[in-house]
Tab-separated table of C-alpha atoms in Angstrom:
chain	number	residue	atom	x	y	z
A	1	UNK	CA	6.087	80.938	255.075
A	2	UNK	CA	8.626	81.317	252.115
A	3	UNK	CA	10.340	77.829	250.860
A	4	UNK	CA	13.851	78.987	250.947
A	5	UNK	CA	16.907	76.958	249.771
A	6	UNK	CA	20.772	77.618	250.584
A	7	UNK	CA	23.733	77.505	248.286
A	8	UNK	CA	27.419	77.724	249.524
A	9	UNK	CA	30.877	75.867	248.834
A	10	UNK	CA	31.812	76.235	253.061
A	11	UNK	CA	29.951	74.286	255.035
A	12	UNK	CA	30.683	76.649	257.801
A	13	UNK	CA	29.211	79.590	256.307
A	14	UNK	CA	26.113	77.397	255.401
A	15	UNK	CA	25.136	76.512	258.568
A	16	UNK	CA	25.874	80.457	259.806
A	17	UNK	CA	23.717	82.046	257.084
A	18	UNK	CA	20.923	79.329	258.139
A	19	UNK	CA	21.366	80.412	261.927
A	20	UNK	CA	21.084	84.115	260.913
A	21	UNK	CA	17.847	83.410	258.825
A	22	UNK	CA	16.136	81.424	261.672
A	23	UNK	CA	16.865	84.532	264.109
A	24	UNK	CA	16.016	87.164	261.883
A	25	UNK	CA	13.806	86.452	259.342
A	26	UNK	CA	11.646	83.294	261.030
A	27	UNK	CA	8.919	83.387	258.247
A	28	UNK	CA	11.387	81.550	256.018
A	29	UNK	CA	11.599	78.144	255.570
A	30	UNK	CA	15.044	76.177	254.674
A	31	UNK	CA	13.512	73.030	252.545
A	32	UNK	CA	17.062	72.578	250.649
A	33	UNK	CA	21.049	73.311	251.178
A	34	UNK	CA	23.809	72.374	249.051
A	35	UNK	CA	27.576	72.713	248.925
A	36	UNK	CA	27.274	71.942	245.132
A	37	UNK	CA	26.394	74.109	242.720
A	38	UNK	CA	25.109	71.769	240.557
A	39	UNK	CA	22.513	70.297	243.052
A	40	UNK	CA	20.445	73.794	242.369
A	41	UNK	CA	17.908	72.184	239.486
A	42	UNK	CA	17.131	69.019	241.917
A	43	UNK	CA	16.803	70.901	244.758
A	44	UNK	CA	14.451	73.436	242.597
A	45	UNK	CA	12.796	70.597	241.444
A	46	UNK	CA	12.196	68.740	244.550
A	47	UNK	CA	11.096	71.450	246.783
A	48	UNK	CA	9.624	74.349	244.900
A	49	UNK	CA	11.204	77.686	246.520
A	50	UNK	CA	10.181	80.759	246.718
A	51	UNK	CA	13.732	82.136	247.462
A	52	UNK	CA	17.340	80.932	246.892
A	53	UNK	CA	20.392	82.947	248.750
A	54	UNK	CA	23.638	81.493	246.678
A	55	UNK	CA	27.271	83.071	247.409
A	56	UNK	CA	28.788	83.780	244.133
A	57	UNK	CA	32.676	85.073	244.072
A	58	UNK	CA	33.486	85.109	240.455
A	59	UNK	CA	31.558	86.043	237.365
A	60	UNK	CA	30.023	82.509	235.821
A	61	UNK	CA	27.814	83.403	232.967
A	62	UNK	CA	26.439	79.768	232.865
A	63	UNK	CA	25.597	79.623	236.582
A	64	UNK	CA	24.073	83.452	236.265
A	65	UNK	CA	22.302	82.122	232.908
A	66	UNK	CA	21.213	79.083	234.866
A	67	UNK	CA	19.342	81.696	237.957
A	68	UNK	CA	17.728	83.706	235.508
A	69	UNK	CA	16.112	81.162	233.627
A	70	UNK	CA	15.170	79.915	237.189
A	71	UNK	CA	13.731	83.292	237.471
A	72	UNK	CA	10.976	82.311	235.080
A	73	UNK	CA	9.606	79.643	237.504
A	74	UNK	CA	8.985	83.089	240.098
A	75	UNK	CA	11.985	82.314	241.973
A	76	UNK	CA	14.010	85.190	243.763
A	77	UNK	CA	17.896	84.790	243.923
A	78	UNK	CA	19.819	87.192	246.941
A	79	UNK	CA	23.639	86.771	246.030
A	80	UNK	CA	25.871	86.811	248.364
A	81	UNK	CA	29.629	87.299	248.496
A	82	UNK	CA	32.883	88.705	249.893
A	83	UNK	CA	33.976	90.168	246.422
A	84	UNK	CA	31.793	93.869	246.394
A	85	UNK	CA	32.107	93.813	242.463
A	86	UNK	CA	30.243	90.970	242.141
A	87	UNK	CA	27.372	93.191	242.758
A	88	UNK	CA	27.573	94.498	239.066
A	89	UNK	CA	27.154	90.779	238.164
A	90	UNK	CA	23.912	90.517	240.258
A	91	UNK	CA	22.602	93.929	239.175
A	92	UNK	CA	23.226	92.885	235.172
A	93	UNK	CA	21.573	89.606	235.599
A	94	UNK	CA	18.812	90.990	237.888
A	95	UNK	CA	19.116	89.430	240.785
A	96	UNK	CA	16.844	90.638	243.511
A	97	UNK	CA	19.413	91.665	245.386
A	98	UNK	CA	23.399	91.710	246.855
A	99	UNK	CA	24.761	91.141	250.522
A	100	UNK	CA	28.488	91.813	251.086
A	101	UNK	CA	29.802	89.152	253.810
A	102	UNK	CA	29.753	89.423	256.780
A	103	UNK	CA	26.512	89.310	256.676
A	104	UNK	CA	24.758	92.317	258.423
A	105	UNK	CA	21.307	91.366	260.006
A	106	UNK	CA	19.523	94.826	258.899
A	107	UNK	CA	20.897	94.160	255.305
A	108	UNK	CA	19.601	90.840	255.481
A	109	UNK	CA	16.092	91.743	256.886
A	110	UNK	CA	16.116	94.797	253.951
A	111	UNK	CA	17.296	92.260	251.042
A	112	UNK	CA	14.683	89.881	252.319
A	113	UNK	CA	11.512	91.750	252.799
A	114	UNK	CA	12.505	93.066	249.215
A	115	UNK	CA	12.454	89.818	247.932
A	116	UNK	CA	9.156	88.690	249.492
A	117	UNK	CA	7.475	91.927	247.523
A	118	UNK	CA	8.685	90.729	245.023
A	119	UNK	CA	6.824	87.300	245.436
A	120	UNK	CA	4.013	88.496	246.323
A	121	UNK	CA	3.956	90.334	243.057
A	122	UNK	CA	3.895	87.430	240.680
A	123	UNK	CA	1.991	85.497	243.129
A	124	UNK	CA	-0.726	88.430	241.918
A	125	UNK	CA	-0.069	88.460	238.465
A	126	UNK	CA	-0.213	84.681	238.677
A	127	UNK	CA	-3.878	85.248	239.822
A	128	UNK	CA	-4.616	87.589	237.407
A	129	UNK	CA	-3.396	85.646	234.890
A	130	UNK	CA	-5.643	82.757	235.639
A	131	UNK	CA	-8.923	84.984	236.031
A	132	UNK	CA	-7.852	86.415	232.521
A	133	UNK	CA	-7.811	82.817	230.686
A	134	UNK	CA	-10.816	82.229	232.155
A	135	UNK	CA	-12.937	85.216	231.520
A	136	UNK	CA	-11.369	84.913	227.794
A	137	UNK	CA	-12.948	81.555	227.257
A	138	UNK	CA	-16.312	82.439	228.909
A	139	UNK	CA	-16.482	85.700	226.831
A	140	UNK	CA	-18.357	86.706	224.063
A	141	UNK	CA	-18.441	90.348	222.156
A	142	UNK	CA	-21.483	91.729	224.191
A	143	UNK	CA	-20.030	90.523	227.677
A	144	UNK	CA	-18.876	92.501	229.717
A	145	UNK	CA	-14.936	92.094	230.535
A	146	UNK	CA	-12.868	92.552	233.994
A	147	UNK	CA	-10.162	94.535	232.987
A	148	UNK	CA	-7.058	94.775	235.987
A	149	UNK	CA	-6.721	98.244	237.072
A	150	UNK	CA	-4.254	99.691	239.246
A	151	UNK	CA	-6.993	100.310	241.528
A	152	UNK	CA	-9.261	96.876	241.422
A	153	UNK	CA	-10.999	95.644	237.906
A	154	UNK	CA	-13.100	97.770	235.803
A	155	UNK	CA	-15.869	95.838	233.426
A	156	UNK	CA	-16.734	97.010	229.935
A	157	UNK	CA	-18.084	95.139	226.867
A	158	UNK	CA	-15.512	94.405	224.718
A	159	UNK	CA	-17.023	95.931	221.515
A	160	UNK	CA	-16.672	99.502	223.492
A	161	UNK	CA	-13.085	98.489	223.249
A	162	UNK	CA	-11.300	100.580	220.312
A	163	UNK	CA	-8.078	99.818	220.378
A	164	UNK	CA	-5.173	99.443	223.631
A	165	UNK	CA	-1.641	100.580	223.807
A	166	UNK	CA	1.561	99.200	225.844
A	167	UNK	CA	2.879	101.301	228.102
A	168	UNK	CA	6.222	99.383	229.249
A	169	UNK	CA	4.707	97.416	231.721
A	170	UNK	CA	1.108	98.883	231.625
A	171	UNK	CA	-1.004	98.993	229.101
A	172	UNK	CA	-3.930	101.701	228.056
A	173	UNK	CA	-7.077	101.129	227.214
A	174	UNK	CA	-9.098	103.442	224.971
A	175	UNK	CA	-12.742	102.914	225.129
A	176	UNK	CA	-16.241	104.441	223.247
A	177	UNK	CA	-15.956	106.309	226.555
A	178	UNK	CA	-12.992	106.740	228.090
A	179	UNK	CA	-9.106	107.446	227.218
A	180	UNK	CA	-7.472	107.197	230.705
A	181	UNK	CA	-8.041	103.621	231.466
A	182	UNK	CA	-4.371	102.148	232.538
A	183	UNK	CA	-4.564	98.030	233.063
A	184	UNK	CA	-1.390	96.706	235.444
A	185	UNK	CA	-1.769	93.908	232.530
A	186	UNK	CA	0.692	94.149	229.701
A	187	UNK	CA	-0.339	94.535	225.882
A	188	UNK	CA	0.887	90.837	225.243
A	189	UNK	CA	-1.835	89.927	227.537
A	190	UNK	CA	-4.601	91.658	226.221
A	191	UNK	CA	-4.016	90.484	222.524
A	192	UNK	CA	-4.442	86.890	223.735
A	193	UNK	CA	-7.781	87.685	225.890
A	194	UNK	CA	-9.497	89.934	222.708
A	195	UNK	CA	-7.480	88.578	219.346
A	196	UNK	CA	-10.397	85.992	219.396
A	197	UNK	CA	-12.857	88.601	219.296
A	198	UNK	CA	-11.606	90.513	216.000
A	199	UNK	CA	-8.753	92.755	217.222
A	200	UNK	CA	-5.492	92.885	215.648
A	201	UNK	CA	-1.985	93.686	216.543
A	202	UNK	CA	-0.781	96.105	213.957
A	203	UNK	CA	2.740	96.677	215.845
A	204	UNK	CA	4.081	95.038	218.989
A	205	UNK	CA	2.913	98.080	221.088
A	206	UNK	CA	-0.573	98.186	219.757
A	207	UNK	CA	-3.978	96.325	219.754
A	208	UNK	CA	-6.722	97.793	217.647
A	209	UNK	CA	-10.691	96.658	217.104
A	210	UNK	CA	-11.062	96.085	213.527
A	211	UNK	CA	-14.636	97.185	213.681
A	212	UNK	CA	-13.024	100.555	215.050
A	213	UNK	CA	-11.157	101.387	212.472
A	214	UNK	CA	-11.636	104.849	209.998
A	215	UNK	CA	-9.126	104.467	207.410
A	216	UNK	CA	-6.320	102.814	206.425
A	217	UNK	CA	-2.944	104.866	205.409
A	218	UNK	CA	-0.818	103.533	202.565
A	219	UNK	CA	2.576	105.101	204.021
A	220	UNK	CA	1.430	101.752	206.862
A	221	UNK	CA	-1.122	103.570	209.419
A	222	UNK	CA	-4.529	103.197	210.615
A	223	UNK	CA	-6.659	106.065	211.667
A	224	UNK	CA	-8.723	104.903	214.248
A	225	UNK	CA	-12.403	106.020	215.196
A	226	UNK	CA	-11.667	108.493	218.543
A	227	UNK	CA	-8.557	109.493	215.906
A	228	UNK	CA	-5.860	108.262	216.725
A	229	UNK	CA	-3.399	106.798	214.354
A	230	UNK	CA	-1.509	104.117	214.910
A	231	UNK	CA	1.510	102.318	213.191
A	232	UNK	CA	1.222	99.309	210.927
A	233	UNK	CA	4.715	96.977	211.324
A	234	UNK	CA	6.470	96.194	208.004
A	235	UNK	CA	6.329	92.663	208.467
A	236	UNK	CA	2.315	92.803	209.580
A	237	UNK	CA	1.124	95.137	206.710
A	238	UNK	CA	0.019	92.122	204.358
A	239	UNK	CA	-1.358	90.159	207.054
A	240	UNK	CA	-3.577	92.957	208.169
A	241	UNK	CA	-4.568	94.108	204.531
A	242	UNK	CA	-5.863	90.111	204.767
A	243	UNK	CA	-7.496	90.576	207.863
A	244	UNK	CA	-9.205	93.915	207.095
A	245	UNK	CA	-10.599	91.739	203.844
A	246	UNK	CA	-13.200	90.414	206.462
A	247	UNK	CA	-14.154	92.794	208.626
């Protein structure tokens, strides 16, 4: 089941969206429903959704600013409305998704089997997360390391690890081995699981092993051992002259 709260100004239209949701879409649960915007936080608060459908018929950058820091907490927001352009608003503030009023039931069903992916998705990376912080404080440089692949996890020691670059989401991870590793992790992760075990982030896209390294560029590059170069930030060229110091 999926904790699911309600937000709409007519009472009427409340109560219809609720009926709708119990016919067509019975794995969610209604814990919460308001007429008052402001009652979102407490009701967040009080009964930790998973999902909040809110109708929305004019732009309000607070209450849009309010949903996506909501968003943080791994909430999903469906908007729904009976202006169409409102859907820009939703789509700008990413918003899982839109429904135009009235509400059609195969829109509905679509908008909220979207939204449970969704869920499920952090849910995962939740999980990931917390397997991550714990390998990281059980590790040490000759253990081997569950990285998350797209596949499953693949284990390494972490001194095989050269260096690791983002990839948007992704991130890839070049080994003594291998080249065409691809985590579902981001690089933001990985600097917090192997900074502790003498890696260095050069530039906001790259992690490097500071035992791995071949040369240092002045013009701000390093030349790594498989040969790769990568870029040294402006702002972290002094503090990784000072780190190299004590390698």
């Amino acid at each position: 089941m999926f904790n699911t709260i309600l937000i709409d100004a007519d009472t009427n239209k409340l109560n219809q969206l609720e009926e709708k949701l119990q016919e067509h879409c019975p794995q969610l649960k209604v814990v919460g429903k308001s007429c008052q915007y402001c009652d979102i936080e407490r009701l967040v608060e009080n009964s930790s959704p998973n999902l909040i459908f809110i109708k929305i018929n004019k732009p309000d950058i607070h209450l849009f600013g309010i949903l996506t820091s909501l968003s943080f907490k791994g909430i999903e927001f469906i908007i729904i409305s009976d202006i169409k352009e409102i859907a820009y608003e939703a789509l700008k503030f990413s918003m899982t998704g839109f429904i135009l009023r009235p509400v059609d039931p195969n829109e509905l069903i679509q908008m909220v089997r979207l939204a449970k992916q969704k869920i499920q998705i952090k849910k995962e990376r939740d999980q990931e997360r917390a397997l991550l912080e714990v390998i990281r404080k059980k590790l040490s440089i000759n253990d081997l390391i569950g990285i998350p692949t797209m596949e499953g996890f693949e284990f390494f020691k972490i001194d095989d690890i050269i260096r690791c670059k983002g990839l948007q989401k992704c991130t890839q991870i070049v080994t003594q081995q291998r080249t065409n590793i691809v985590s579902s992790y981001n690089i933001g992760e990985f600097t917090k699981l192997l900074k502790p075990f003498g890696f260095f982030s050069p530039h906001k896209s790259h992690l490097v092993n500071l035992s791995c390294i071949k040369k240092y560029l002045k013009e701000g590059s390093i030349v790594m051992v498989d040969g790769a170069t990568v870029p040294v930030s402006r702002r972290r060229r002094s503090e990784f002259l000072e780190f190299i110091k004590h390698v």
